[in-house]
Short mmCIF file of C-alpha atoms in Angstrom, two decimals:
data_model
loop_
_atom_site.label_atom_id
_atom_site.label_comp_id
_atom_site.label_asym_id
_atom_site.label_seq_id
_atom_site.Cartn_x
_atom_site.Cartn_y
_atom_site.Cartn_z
CA MET A 1 55.59 42.36 61.75
CA TYR A 2 53.12 40.08 59.67
CA GLN A 3 52.77 36.39 61.09
CA SER A 4 53.21 33.61 58.53
CA GLN A 5 50.11 31.06 58.01
CA ASP A 6 50.20 27.91 56.26
CA LEU A 7 47.45 28.22 53.50
CA GLY A 8 48.84 25.41 51.21
CA SER A 9 47.20 22.59 53.14
CA GLN A 10 43.99 22.84 51.38
CA PRO A 11 42.19 25.05 48.99
CA SER A 12 40.43 28.36 50.22
CA LEU A 13 36.56 28.39 50.57
CA LYS A 14 36.32 30.86 47.83
CA GLN A 15 38.53 28.49 45.44
CA LEU A 16 36.19 25.48 46.23
CA VAL A 17 32.99 27.75 45.45
CA TYR A 18 34.59 28.89 42.33
CA GLU A 19 35.51 25.39 41.13
CA ASN A 20 31.91 24.09 42.17
CA LEU A 21 30.43 26.81 40.27
CA GLN A 22 32.65 26.59 37.31
CA ASN A 23 32.20 23.01 36.65
CA LYS A 24 28.23 23.35 37.01
CA ILE A 25 28.72 26.11 34.24
CA ILE A 26 31.08 24.12 31.98
CA LEU A 27 28.59 20.90 31.98
CA GLY A 28 25.53 23.12 31.40
CA GLU A 29 24.03 22.50 34.79
CA LEU A 30 23.80 26.29 35.18
CA ALA A 31 22.37 27.54 31.71
CA PRO A 32 23.56 31.08 30.04
CA GLY A 33 21.56 33.49 31.52
CA THR A 34 20.87 31.85 35.10
CA LYS A 35 21.07 34.28 37.77
CA LEU A 36 23.50 33.64 40.61
CA THR A 37 22.36 35.44 43.93
CA GLU A 38 24.75 35.40 46.80
CA GLU A 39 22.15 34.65 49.25
CA GLU A 40 20.61 31.65 47.50
CA LEU A 41 24.06 30.25 46.99
CA ALA A 42 25.10 30.80 50.64
CA GLN A 43 22.02 28.82 51.62
CA SER A 44 22.61 26.08 49.57
CA MET A 45 26.07 25.56 50.27
CA ASN A 46 25.72 26.45 53.94
CA ILE A 47 28.53 29.15 53.96
CA SER A 48 28.58 32.77 54.48
CA ARG A 49 28.15 35.24 51.74
CA ALA A 50 31.74 36.40 51.41
CA PRO A 51 33.65 33.60 49.55
CA ILE A 52 30.39 33.43 47.19
CA ARG A 53 31.04 37.22 46.29
CA GLU A 54 34.58 36.59 45.91
CA ALA A 55 33.99 33.27 43.76
CA LEU A 56 31.53 35.27 41.55
CA ASN A 57 34.09 37.95 41.02
CA MET A 58 36.77 35.26 40.15
CA LEU A 59 34.33 33.77 37.50
CA GLU A 60 33.64 37.18 36.03
CA ARG A 61 37.38 37.83 35.68
CA ASP A 62 37.61 34.27 33.75
CA GLY A 63 34.65 34.85 31.74
CA PHE A 64 32.28 32.46 33.21
CA THR A 65 29.92 35.11 34.65
CA LYS A 66 28.97 38.67 34.10
CA ILE A 67 28.05 40.94 37.10
CA ILE A 68 25.21 43.37 36.07
CA THR A 69 24.82 46.46 38.02
CA ARG A 70 21.60 46.16 40.28
CA LYS A 71 20.86 42.82 39.01
CA GLY A 72 24.06 40.58 40.32
CA ALA A 73 25.82 37.92 38.76
CA VAL A 74 24.41 35.66 35.60
CA VAL A 75 26.02 32.76 33.81
CA ALA A 76 27.62 34.46 30.77
CA GLU A 77 26.51 33.69 27.38
CA MET A 78 28.77 31.59 24.90
CA THR A 79 28.58 33.30 21.54
CA ARG A 80 29.88 32.12 18.12
CA LYS A 81 32.65 34.80 18.60
CA ASP A 82 33.51 33.56 21.97
CA ALA A 83 34.15 30.06 20.19
CA ILE A 84 36.18 31.36 17.73
CA ASP A 85 38.40 33.45 19.76
CA ILE A 86 38.90 30.55 22.09
CA TRP A 87 40.22 28.37 19.45
CA THR A 88 42.06 30.88 17.66
CA CYS A 89 44.07 31.34 21.16
CA ARG A 90 44.58 27.55 21.47
CA ILE A 91 45.93 27.20 17.80
CA ALA A 92 48.56 29.92 18.57
CA LEU A 93 49.29 28.57 22.05
CA GLU A 94 49.06 24.77 22.31
CA PRO A 95 51.55 23.42 19.69
CA PHE A 96 54.19 25.98 21.48
CA ALA A 97 53.43 24.75 24.92
CA ALA A 98 53.39 21.01 24.15
CA ARG A 99 56.85 21.30 22.69
CA GLU A 100 58.00 23.53 25.46
CA ALA A 101 56.73 21.02 28.12
CA LEU A 102 57.85 17.80 26.20
CA PRO A 103 60.93 17.26 28.38
CA ASN A 104 58.94 17.58 31.42
CA ILE A 105 56.21 15.09 31.01
CA PRO A 106 56.80 11.74 32.85
CA PRO A 107 56.71 8.75 30.25
CA GLN A 108 54.62 6.87 32.90
CA ASP A 109 51.95 9.81 32.38
CA ILE A 110 51.88 9.34 28.56
CA GLN A 111 51.47 5.47 28.86
CA THR A 112 48.51 5.75 31.60
CA ALA A 113 46.93 8.28 29.04
CA LEU A 114 47.23 5.92 26.17
CA GLU A 115 45.76 2.96 28.27
CA HIS A 116 42.73 5.29 29.17
CA ILE A 117 42.36 6.16 25.36
CA GLU A 118 42.40 2.31 24.49
CA THR A 119 39.59 1.77 26.90
CA LEU A 120 37.36 4.30 25.43
CA GLU A 121 38.12 2.82 21.99
CA LYS A 122 37.11 -0.70 23.08
CA ASN A 123 34.13 0.15 25.25
CA ALA A 124 31.18 2.37 25.53
CA TYR A 125 31.84 5.80 27.27
CA THR A 126 30.01 8.66 28.72
CA PHE A 127 30.76 12.37 28.12
CA ASP A 128 32.29 12.56 31.26
CA ASP A 129 34.51 9.75 30.47
CA TYR A 130 35.47 11.43 27.33
CA VAL A 131 36.12 14.88 28.95
CA ALA A 132 38.33 13.06 31.68
CA SER A 133 40.44 11.43 28.84
CA ASP A 134 40.69 14.98 26.93
CA LEU A 135 41.69 16.87 29.89
CA GLU A 136 44.18 14.12 30.92
CA VAL A 137 45.94 14.41 27.15
CA HIS A 138 45.97 17.94 27.26
CA GLY A 139 46.90 18.35 30.78
CA LEU A 140 50.22 16.40 30.03
CA TYR A 141 51.53 19.35 28.55
CA TYR A 142 49.32 22.21 30.22
CA ASN A 143 50.41 20.88 33.63
CA ASN A 144 54.09 20.40 33.01
CA LEU A 145 54.71 23.81 31.70
CA VAL A 146 57.40 25.69 33.43
CA ASN A 147 55.76 29.05 32.30
CA GLU A 148 53.07 29.67 34.86
CA TYR A 149 51.54 32.46 32.99
CA MET A 150 51.02 30.27 29.88
CA LYS A 151 49.78 27.35 31.97
CA SER A 152 47.26 29.47 33.66
CA ILE A 153 46.03 31.00 30.54
CA LEU A 154 45.70 27.37 28.90
CA ASN A 155 43.81 25.99 31.71
CA ASN A 156 41.18 28.78 31.61
CA LEU A 157 40.81 28.46 27.58
CA LYS A 158 40.53 24.66 28.02
CA ALA A 159 37.62 25.05 30.50
CA HIS A 160 35.71 27.36 28.23
CA SER A 161 36.50 24.86 25.18
CA VAL A 162 34.87 22.11 27.23
CA ARG A 163 31.94 24.32 27.83
CA VAL A 164 31.30 24.78 24.08
CA ARG A 165 31.83 21.32 23.16
CA TRP A 166 29.31 20.20 25.92
CA THR A 167 26.69 22.18 24.09
CA LYS A 168 27.81 20.72 20.54
CA GLU A 169 28.38 17.15 21.38
CA VAL A 170 25.95 16.33 24.12
CA LYS A 171 23.21 18.84 24.13
CA HIS A 172 22.91 17.88 20.31
CA LYS A 173 23.85 14.34 21.02
CA ASN A 174 26.91 14.42 18.50
CA SER A 175 28.88 11.57 19.84
CA ASP A 176 30.83 11.10 16.32
CA GLN A 177 32.79 14.58 17.28
CA SER A 178 34.19 12.81 20.31
CA GLN A 179 35.13 9.75 18.64
CA ILE A 180 37.14 11.50 16.10
CA SER A 181 38.87 13.40 18.79
CA ILE A 182 39.98 10.42 20.61
CA ARG A 183 41.70 9.33 17.57
CA GLU A 184 43.53 12.31 17.32
CA HIS A 185 44.39 12.39 21.11
CA ARG A 186 45.93 8.92 20.31
CA LYS A 187 48.47 10.73 17.68
CA ILE A 188 49.32 13.18 20.15
CA LEU A 189 50.28 10.62 22.87
CA GLU A 190 52.17 8.71 20.24
CA ALA A 191 53.98 11.79 19.29
CA LEU A 192 54.91 12.60 22.91
CA GLN A 193 56.10 9.14 23.35
CA SER A 194 58.44 9.67 20.27
CA ASN A 195 60.21 12.51 22.05
CA ASP A 196 60.43 14.30 18.76
CA PRO A 197 59.60 18.12 19.63
CA ASP A 198 58.64 18.92 15.95
CA ALA A 199 56.25 16.07 15.55
CA VAL A 200 54.46 16.89 18.74
CA PHE A 201 54.19 20.81 17.80
CA ASN A 202 52.81 19.46 14.24
CA VAL A 203 50.60 16.95 15.50
CA VAL A 204 48.85 19.25 18.31
CA LYS A 205 48.64 22.13 15.80
CA GLU A 206 46.77 19.76 13.37
CA HIS A 207 44.51 18.39 16.15
CA ILE A 208 43.39 21.89 17.22
CA GLU A 209 42.78 23.16 13.88
CA LYS A 210 40.84 20.36 12.79
CA SER A 211 38.75 20.60 16.10
CA ALA A 212 37.99 24.17 15.27
CA GLU A 213 36.95 23.16 11.82
CA ARG A 214 34.27 20.94 13.31
CA LEU A 215 33.28 23.23 15.71
CA PHE A 216 32.80 26.15 13.30
CA ASP A 217 30.94 23.64 11.10
CA ALA A 218 28.70 22.69 13.57
CA LEU A 219 27.99 26.29 14.98
CA ASP A 220 27.36 27.18 11.43
#
């Protein structure tokens, strides 16, 4: 008989490695094409190679790395087609997800996100501040979905979209794009506060579509 083991108290080591490397890839600290060797990562993190190997496989599964035969893992490139595919999926899924999650979103969480938006509007902010607010706004409906499969898909898409925007808005120092997005995020929060499912669907759809237009213009 199998003996039960409590694994819920803390993330697994492979999950911690995954999140650490994913964050570095998203924010450009590990550039596309960078080789990721198990031995070097294990030494730098002071852990065995087993969780490194598992994390690299997870990153490949989610599209952040590619494992090349006899060469090992490298950070995946982000092509124009990748960006188009990501935003196409977001346009299709996010409005529906926001409408579905609406009854489960705590009103206080919406209010808190609005206060953070107001802080960004009134003060100078870093890209990390902007990303935190962006993830908070979209997380209101991502994380309150009952559909766990859709939640997983959307969170992966969101991570990739942050990676694309880092290149477009930070590497090329285009802060105007984030300011436009912040104003659109305020509209999403106001729609959520109204508790109107159709209004939420429409404002989220409009935001993702406009975000796609800005992205594709920049890529062109």
